[in-house]
GROMACS .gro file of C-alpha atoms in nm:
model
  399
    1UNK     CA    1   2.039   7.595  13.998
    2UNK     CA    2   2.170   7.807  14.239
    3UNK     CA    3   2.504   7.902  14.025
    4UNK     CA    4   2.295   7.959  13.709
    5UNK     CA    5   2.079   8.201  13.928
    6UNK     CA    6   2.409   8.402  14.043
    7UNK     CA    7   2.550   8.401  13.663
    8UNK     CA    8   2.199   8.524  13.545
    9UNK     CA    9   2.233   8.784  13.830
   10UNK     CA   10   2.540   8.911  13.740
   11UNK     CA   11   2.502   8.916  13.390
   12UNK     CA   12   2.162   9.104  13.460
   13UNK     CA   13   2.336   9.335  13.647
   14UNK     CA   14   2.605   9.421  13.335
   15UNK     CA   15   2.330   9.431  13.053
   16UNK     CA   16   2.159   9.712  13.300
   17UNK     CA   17   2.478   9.921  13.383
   18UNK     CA   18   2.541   9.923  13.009
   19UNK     CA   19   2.179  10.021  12.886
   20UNK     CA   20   2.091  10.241  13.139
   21UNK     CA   21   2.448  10.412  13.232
   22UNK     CA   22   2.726  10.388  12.989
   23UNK     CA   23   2.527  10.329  12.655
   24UNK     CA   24   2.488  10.673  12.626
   25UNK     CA   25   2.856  10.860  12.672
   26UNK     CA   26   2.815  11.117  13.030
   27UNK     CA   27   3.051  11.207  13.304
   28UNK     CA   28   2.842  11.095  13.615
   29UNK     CA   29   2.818  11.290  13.876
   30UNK     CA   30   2.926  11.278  14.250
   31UNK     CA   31   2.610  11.188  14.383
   32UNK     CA   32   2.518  10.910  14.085
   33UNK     CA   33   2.873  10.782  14.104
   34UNK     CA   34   2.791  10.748  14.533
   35UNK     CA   35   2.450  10.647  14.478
   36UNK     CA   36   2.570  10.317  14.267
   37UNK     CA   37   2.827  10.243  14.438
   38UNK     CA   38   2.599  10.225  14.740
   39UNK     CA   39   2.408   9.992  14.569
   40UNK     CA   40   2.640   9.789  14.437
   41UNK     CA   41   2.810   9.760  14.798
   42UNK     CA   42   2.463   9.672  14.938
   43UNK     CA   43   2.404   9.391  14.699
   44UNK     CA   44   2.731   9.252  14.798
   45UNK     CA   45   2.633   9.243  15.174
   46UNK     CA   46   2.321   9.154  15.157
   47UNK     CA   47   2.472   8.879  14.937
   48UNK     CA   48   2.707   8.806  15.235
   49UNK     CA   49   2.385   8.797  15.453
   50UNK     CA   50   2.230   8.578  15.285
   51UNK     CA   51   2.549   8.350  15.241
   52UNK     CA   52   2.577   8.371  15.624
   53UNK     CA   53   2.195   8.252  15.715
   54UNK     CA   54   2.151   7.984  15.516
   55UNK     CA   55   2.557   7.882  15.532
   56UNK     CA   56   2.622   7.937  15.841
   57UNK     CA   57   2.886   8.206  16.029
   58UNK     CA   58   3.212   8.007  15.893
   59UNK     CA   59   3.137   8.031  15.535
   60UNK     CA   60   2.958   8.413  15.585
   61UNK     CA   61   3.282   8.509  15.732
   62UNK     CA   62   3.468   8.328  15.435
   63UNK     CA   63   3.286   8.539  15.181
   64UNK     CA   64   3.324   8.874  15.349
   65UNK     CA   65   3.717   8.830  15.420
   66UNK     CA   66   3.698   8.790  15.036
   67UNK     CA   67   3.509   9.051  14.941
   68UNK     CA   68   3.700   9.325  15.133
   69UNK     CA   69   4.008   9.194  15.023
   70UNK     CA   70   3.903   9.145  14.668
   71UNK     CA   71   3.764   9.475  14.690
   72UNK     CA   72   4.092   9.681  14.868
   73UNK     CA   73   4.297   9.519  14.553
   74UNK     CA   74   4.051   9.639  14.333
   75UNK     CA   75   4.097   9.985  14.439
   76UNK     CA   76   4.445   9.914  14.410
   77UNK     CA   77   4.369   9.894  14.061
   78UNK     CA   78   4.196  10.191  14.012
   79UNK     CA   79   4.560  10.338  14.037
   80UNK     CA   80   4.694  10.130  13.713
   81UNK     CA   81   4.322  10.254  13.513
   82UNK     CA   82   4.373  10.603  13.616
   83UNK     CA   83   4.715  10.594  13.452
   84UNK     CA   84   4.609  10.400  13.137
   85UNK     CA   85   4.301  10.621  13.117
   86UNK     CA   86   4.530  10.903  13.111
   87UNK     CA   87   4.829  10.779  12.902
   88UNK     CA   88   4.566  10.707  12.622
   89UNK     CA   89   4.378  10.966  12.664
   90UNK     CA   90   4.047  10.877  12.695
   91UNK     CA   91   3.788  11.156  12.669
   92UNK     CA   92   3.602  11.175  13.053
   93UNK     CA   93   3.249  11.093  12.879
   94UNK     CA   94   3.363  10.795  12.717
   95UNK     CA   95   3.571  10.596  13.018
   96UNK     CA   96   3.245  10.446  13.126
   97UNK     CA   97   3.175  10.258  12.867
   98UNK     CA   98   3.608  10.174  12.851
   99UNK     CA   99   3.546  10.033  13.199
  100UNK     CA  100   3.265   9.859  13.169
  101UNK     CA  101   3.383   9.675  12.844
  102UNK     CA  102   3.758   9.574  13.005
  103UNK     CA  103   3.552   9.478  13.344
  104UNK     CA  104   3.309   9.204  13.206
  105UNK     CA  105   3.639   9.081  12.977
  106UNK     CA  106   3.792   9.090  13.354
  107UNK     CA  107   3.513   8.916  13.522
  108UNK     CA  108   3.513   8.602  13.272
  109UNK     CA  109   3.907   8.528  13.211
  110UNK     CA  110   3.849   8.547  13.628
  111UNK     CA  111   3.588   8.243  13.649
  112UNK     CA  112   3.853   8.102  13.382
  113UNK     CA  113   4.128   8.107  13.683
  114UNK     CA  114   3.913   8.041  13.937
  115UNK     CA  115   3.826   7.743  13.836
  116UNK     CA  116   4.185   7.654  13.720
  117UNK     CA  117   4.312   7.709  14.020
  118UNK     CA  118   4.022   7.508  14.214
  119UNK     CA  119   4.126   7.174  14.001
  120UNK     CA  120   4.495   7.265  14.075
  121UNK     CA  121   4.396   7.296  14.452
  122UNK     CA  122   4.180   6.958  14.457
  123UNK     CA  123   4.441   6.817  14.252
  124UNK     CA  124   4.806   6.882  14.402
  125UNK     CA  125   4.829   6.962  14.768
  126UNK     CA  126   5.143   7.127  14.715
  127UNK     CA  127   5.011   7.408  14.502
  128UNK     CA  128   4.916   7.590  14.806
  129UNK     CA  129   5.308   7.634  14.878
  130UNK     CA  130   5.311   7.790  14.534
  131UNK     CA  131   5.025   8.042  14.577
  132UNK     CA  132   5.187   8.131  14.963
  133UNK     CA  133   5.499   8.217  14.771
  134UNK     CA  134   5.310   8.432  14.450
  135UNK     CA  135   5.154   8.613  14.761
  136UNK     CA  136   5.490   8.714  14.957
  137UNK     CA  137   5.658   8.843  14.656
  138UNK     CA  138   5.399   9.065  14.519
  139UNK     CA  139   5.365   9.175  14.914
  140UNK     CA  140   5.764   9.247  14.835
  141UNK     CA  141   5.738   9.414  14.486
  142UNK     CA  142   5.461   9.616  14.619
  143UNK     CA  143   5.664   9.776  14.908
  144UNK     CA  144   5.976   9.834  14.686
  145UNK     CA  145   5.781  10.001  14.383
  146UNK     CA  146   5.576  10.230  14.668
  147UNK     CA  147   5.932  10.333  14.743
  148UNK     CA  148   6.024  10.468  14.395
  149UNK     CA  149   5.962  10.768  14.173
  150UNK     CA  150   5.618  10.945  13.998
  151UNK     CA  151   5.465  10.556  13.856
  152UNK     CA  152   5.459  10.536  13.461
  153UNK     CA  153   5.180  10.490  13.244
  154UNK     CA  154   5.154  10.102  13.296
  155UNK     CA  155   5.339   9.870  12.953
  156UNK     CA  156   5.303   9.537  12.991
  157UNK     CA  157   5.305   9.255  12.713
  158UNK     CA  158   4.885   9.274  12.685
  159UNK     CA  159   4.930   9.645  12.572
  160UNK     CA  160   5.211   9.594  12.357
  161UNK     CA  161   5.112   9.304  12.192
  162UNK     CA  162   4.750   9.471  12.150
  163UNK     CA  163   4.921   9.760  11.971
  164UNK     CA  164   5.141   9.523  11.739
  165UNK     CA  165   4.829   9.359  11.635
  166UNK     CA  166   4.573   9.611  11.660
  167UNK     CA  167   4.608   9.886  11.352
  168UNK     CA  168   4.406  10.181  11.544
  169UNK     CA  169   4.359  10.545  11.423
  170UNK     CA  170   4.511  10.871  11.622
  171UNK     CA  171   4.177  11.008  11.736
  172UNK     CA  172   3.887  10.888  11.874
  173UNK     CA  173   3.534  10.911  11.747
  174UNK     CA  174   3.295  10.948  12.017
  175UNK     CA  175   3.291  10.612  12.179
  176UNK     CA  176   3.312  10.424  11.857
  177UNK     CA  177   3.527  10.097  11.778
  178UNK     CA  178   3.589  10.166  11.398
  179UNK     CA  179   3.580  10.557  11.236
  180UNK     CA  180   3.647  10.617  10.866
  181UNK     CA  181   4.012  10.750  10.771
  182UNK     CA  182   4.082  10.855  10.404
  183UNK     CA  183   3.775  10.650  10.252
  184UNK     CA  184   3.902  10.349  10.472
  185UNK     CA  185   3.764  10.170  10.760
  186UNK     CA  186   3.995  10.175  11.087
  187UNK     CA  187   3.967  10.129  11.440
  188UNK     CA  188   3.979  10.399  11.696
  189UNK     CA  189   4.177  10.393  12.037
  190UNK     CA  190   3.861  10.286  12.200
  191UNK     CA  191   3.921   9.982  12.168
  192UNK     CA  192   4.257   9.921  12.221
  193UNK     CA  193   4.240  10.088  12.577
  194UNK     CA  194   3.963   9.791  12.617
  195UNK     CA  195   4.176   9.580  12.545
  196UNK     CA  196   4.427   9.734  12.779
  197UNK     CA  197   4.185   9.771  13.069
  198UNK     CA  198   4.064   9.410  13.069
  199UNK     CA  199   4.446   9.259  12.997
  200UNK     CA  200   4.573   9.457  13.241
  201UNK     CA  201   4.315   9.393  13.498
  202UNK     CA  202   4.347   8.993  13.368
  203UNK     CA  203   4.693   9.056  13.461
  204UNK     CA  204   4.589   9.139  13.831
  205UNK     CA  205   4.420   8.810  13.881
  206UNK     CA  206   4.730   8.625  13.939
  207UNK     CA  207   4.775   8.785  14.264
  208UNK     CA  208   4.396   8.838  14.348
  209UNK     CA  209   4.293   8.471  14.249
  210UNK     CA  210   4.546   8.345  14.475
  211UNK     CA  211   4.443   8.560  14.796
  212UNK     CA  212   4.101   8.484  14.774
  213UNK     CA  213   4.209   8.099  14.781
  214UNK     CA  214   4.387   8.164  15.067
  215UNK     CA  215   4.104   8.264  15.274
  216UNK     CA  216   3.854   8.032  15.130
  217UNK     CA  217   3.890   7.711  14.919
  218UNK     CA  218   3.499   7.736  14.829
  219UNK     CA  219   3.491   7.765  14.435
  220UNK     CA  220   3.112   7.914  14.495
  221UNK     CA  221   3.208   8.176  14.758
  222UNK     CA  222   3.521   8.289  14.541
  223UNK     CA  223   3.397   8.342  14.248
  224UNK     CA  224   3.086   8.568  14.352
  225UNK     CA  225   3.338   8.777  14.622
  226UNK     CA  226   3.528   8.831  14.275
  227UNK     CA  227   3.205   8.911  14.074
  228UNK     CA  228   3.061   9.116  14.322
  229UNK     CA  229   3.433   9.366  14.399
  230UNK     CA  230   3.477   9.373  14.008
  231UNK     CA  231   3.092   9.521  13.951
  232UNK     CA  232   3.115   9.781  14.141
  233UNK     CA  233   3.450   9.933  14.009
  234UNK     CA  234   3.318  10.139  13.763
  235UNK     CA  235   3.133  10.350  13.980
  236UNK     CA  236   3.386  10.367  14.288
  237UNK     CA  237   3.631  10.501  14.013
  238UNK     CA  238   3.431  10.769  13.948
  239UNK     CA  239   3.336  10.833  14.321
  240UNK     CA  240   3.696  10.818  14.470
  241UNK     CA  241   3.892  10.971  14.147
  242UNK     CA  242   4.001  11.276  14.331
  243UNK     CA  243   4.090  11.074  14.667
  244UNK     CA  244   4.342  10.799  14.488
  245UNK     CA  245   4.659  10.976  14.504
  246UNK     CA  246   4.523  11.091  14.877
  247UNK     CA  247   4.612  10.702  14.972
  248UNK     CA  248   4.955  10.722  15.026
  249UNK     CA  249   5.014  10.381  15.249
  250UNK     CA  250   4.745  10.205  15.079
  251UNK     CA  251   5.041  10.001  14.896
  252UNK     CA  252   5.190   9.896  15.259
  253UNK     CA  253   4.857   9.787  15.365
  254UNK     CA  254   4.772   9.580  15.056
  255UNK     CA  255   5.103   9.458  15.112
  256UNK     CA  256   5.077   9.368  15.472
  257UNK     CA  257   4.742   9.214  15.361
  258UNK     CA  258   4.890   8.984  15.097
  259UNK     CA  259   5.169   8.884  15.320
  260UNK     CA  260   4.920   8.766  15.553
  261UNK     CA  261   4.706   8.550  15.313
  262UNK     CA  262   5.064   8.405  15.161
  263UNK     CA  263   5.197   8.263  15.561
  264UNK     CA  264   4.816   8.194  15.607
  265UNK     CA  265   4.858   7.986  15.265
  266UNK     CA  266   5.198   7.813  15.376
  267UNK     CA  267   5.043   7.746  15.719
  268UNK     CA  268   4.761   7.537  15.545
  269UNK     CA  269   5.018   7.392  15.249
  270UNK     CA  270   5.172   7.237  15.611
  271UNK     CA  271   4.923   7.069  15.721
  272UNK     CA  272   4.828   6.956  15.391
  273UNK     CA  273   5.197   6.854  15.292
  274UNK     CA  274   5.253   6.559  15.071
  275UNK     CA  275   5.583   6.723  14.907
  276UNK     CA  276   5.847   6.404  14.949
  277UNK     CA  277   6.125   6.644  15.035
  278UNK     CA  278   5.930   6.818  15.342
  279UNK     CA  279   5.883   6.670  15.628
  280UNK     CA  280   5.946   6.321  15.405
  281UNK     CA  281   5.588   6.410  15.268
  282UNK     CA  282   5.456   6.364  15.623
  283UNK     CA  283   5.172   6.682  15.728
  284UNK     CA  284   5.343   6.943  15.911
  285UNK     CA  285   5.110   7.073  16.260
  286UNK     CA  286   5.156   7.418  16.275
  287UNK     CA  287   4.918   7.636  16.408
  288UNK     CA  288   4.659   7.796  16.152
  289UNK     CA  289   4.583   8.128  16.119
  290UNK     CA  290   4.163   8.130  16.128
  291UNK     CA  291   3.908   8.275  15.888
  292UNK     CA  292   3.764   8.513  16.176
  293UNK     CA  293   4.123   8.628  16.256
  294UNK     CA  294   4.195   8.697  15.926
  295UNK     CA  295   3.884   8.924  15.854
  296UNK     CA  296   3.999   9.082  16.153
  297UNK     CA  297   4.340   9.184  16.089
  298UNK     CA  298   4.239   9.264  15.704
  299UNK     CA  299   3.988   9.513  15.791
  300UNK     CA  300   4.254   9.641  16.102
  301UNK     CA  301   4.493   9.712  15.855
  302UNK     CA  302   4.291   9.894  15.607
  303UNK     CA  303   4.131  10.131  15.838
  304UNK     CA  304   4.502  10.199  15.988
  305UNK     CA  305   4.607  10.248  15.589
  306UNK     CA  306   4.333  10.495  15.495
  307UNK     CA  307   4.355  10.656  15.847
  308UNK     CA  308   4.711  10.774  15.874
  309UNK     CA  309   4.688  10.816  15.482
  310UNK     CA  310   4.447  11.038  15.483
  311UNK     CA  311   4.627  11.241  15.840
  312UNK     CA  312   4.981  11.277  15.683
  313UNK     CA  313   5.082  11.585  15.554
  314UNK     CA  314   5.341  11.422  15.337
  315UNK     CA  315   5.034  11.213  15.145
  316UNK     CA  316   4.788  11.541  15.119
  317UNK     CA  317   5.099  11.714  14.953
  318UNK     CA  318   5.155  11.411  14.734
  319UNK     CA  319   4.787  11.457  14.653
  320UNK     CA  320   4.774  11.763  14.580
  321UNK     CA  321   5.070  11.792  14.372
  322UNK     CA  322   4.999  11.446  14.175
  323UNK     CA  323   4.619  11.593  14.120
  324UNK     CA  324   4.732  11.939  13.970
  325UNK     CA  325   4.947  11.733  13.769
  326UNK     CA  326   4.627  11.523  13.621
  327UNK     CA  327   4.390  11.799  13.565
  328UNK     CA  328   4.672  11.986  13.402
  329UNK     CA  329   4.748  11.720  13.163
  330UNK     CA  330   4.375  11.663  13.112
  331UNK     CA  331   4.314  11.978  13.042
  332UNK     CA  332   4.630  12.069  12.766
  333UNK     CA  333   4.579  11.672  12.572
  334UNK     CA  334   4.230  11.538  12.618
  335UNK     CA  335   3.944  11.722  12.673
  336UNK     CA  336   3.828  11.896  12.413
  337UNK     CA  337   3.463  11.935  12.486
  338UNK     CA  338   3.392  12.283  12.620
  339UNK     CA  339   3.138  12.152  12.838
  340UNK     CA  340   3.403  11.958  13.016
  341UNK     CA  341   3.718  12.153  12.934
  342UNK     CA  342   3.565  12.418  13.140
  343UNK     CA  343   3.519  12.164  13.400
  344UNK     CA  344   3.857  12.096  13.443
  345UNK     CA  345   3.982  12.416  13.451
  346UNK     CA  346   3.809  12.530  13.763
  347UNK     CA  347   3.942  12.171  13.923
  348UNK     CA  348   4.290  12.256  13.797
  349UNK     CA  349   4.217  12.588  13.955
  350UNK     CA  350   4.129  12.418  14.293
  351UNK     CA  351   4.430  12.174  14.276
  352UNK     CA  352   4.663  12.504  14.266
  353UNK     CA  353   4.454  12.685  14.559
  354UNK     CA  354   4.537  12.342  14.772
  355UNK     CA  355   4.901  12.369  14.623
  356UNK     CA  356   4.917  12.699  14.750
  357UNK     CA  357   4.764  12.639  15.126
  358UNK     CA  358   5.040  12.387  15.170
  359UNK     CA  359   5.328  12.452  15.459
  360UNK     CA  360   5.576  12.676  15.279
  361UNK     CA  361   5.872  12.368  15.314
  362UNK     CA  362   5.631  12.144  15.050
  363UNK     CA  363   5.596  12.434  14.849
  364UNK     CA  364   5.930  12.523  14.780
  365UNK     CA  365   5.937  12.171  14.657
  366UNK     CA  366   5.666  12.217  14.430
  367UNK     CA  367   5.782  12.520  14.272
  368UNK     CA  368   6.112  12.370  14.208
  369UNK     CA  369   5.952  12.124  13.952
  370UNK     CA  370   6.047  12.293  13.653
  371UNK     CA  371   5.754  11.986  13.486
  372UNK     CA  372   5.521  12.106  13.684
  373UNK     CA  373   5.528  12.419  13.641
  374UNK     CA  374   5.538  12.453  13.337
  375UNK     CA  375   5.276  12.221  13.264
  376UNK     CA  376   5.065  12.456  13.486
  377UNK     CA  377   5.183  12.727  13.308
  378UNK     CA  378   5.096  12.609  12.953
  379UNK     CA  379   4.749  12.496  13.078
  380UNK     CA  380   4.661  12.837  13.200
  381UNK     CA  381   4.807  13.017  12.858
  382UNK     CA  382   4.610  12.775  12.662
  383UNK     CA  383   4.263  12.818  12.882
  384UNK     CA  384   4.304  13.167  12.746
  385UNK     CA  385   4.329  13.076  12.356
  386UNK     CA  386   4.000  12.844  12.364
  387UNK     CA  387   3.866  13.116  12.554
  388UNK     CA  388   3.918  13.366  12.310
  389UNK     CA  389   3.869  13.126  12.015
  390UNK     CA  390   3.531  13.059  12.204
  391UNK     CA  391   3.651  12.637  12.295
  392UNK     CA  392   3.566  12.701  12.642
  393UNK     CA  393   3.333  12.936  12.861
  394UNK     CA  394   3.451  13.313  12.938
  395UNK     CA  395   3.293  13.214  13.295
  396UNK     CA  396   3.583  12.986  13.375
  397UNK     CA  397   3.849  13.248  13.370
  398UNK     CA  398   3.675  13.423  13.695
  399UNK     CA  399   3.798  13.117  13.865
   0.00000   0.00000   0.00000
């Protein structure tokens, strides 16, 4: 009964956000986008309340280590959909409905691992060996890939193979699947950036799945920490657009994070050990690493991450220059409303006043980004063709 109430729940909850929110196409604002994702975060802790009273404190703390850390990964995320969002092209009143969509696709192939990975845990001992080790090398690719150049648009064999299969028109139709093109039914980019949301988020569960299991082996407790950081992402990627790029370190924390849950993982795969060539399959004692510690040290490092994120000046010049670089493109390739285009113009116009307050050795940088400025350059020349062919409001250019 009480996991056909939470599945009823949750479904509720996804019939509502798509009725009431994203059925009809709308940028929300700042203060909807906060005011949802306030709820959402509420019904998640009050969850983790109620989890706690009638549980008791070990499992409550179980469920809330999960939750933040299911939730910091998810935000993690939000980096990959901004990208994909943007390499497609996605007009701003339609991603909504894009997120919703690859989110509930998310949300079940996740109870499909979950509860793969629960018979694999109640089944072989040894697996937790395996998840320690998925853990410490995405920890590992995530430090060496924060270490690189400006990230791609993400490619990975979800997208391609949805391409190969999926014949899709050029242009979208409002937020339609299928469009008409020369007398014959086709189907629009909508949803085969759908399809790319939810793979790509799929994709994400085989390092989330595995951290959650490292912090609690209740099949119950990690599914509805999963449920409850995936429902909320719609709104929180609307609230915190304009502050992703501002988490520079975010990728060493979620690292640090991960690396934790994978010795945590190891720890337990010791004392659990039936593997004939460790130990002669005899349990290892090591000391444990415990769920209260772990909560601990996951929320310790994540305030640390935003903190010094959000005080370097290296990471607010990063911002800056990574969102002039957004708006621009947004601007020049896929907004065409004037409603919106105008929008984006005076935040493009903002991006380049915070370009310009930088310290003069960051902006010598910038301006010797022959891309960059020239994509700024071609976004205001064409701001001044829709505005004289009437595409966009006369009032923007006083900006």
């Amino acid at each position: 009964m009480l996991w056909l109430l939470t599945v009823l729940g949750i479904v509720g909850l996804l019939l509502f956000d798509f009725f009431f929110h994203v059925r009809k196409a709308h940028v929300p604002t700042l203060g909807e986008a906060a005011r949802w994702t306030a709820i959402y975060v509420s019904i998640a802790l009050l969850f983790g309340l109620g989890v706690t009273i009638f549980g008791g404190g070990q499992m409550g703390a179980e469920y809330f280590a999960g939750y933040v850390t299911e939730e910091a990964l998810s935000v993690d995320n939000l980096f990959v959909f901004l990208l994909l969002l943007g390499s497609f092209r996605v007009p701003r009143a339609d991603q909504q409905k894009v997120l919703l969509v690859g989110i509930a696709v998310s949300l079940v192939a996740r109870a499909g691992f979950i509860f793969l990975g629960a018979a694999l845990i109640n089944s072989f001992a040894w697996i937790f060996y395996i998840f320690g080790l998925i853990l410490l090398i995405t920890a590992g690719n995530l430090l060496r890939e924060q270490g690189g150049e400006e990230e791609d648009a993400p490619d990975n064999i979800i997208i391609r193979l949805a391409r190969r299969v999926l014949r899709t028109s050029d242009v979208y139709d409002g937020d339609k699947l299928f469009t008409y093109q020369n007398g014959r039914r086709v189907m629009t980019p909508m949803l085969l950036v759908m399809v790319a949301i939810g793979g790509t988020d799929i994709l994400f569960a085989l390092d989330s799945i595995p951290a959650i299991f490292g912090l609690t082996q209740n099949v119950y407790l990690v599914f509805t920490a999963t449920a409850f950081s995936l429902l909320g992402l719609r709104q929180l990627y609307f609230l915190i657009d304009g502050l992703l790029d501002r988490l520079v370190y975010l990728s060493y924390g979620l690292a640090a994070i991960l690396a934790l849950i994978g010795v945590k993982l190891i720890l337990h795969a010791m004392h659990e050990n039936n593997v004939p060539f460790i130990n002669d399959g005899d349990p290892i004692h090591a000391a444990e690493i415990s769920t209260a510690v772990s909560l601990a040290l996951i929320v310790g490092i994540l305030v640390l991450t935003v903190v010094v994120s959000l005080l370097s000046p290296k990471g607010r010049a990063q911002t800056y220059v990574a969102a002039a670089r957004r708006r621009a493109a947004e601007f020049l390739d896929i907004e065409k409303d004037p409603n919106y285009c105008d929008e984006i113009y005076h935040l493009l116009l903002v991006e380049e006043a915070n370009l310009k307050s930088l310290p003069e050795r960051y902006r010598v940088k910038i301006r010797a980004e022959d891309e960059l400025m020239d994509l700024l350059r071609r976004a205001h020349e064409e701001h001044e063709v829709r505005v004289a062919d009437g595409r966009c409001f006369a009032s923007a250019a006083a900006g």
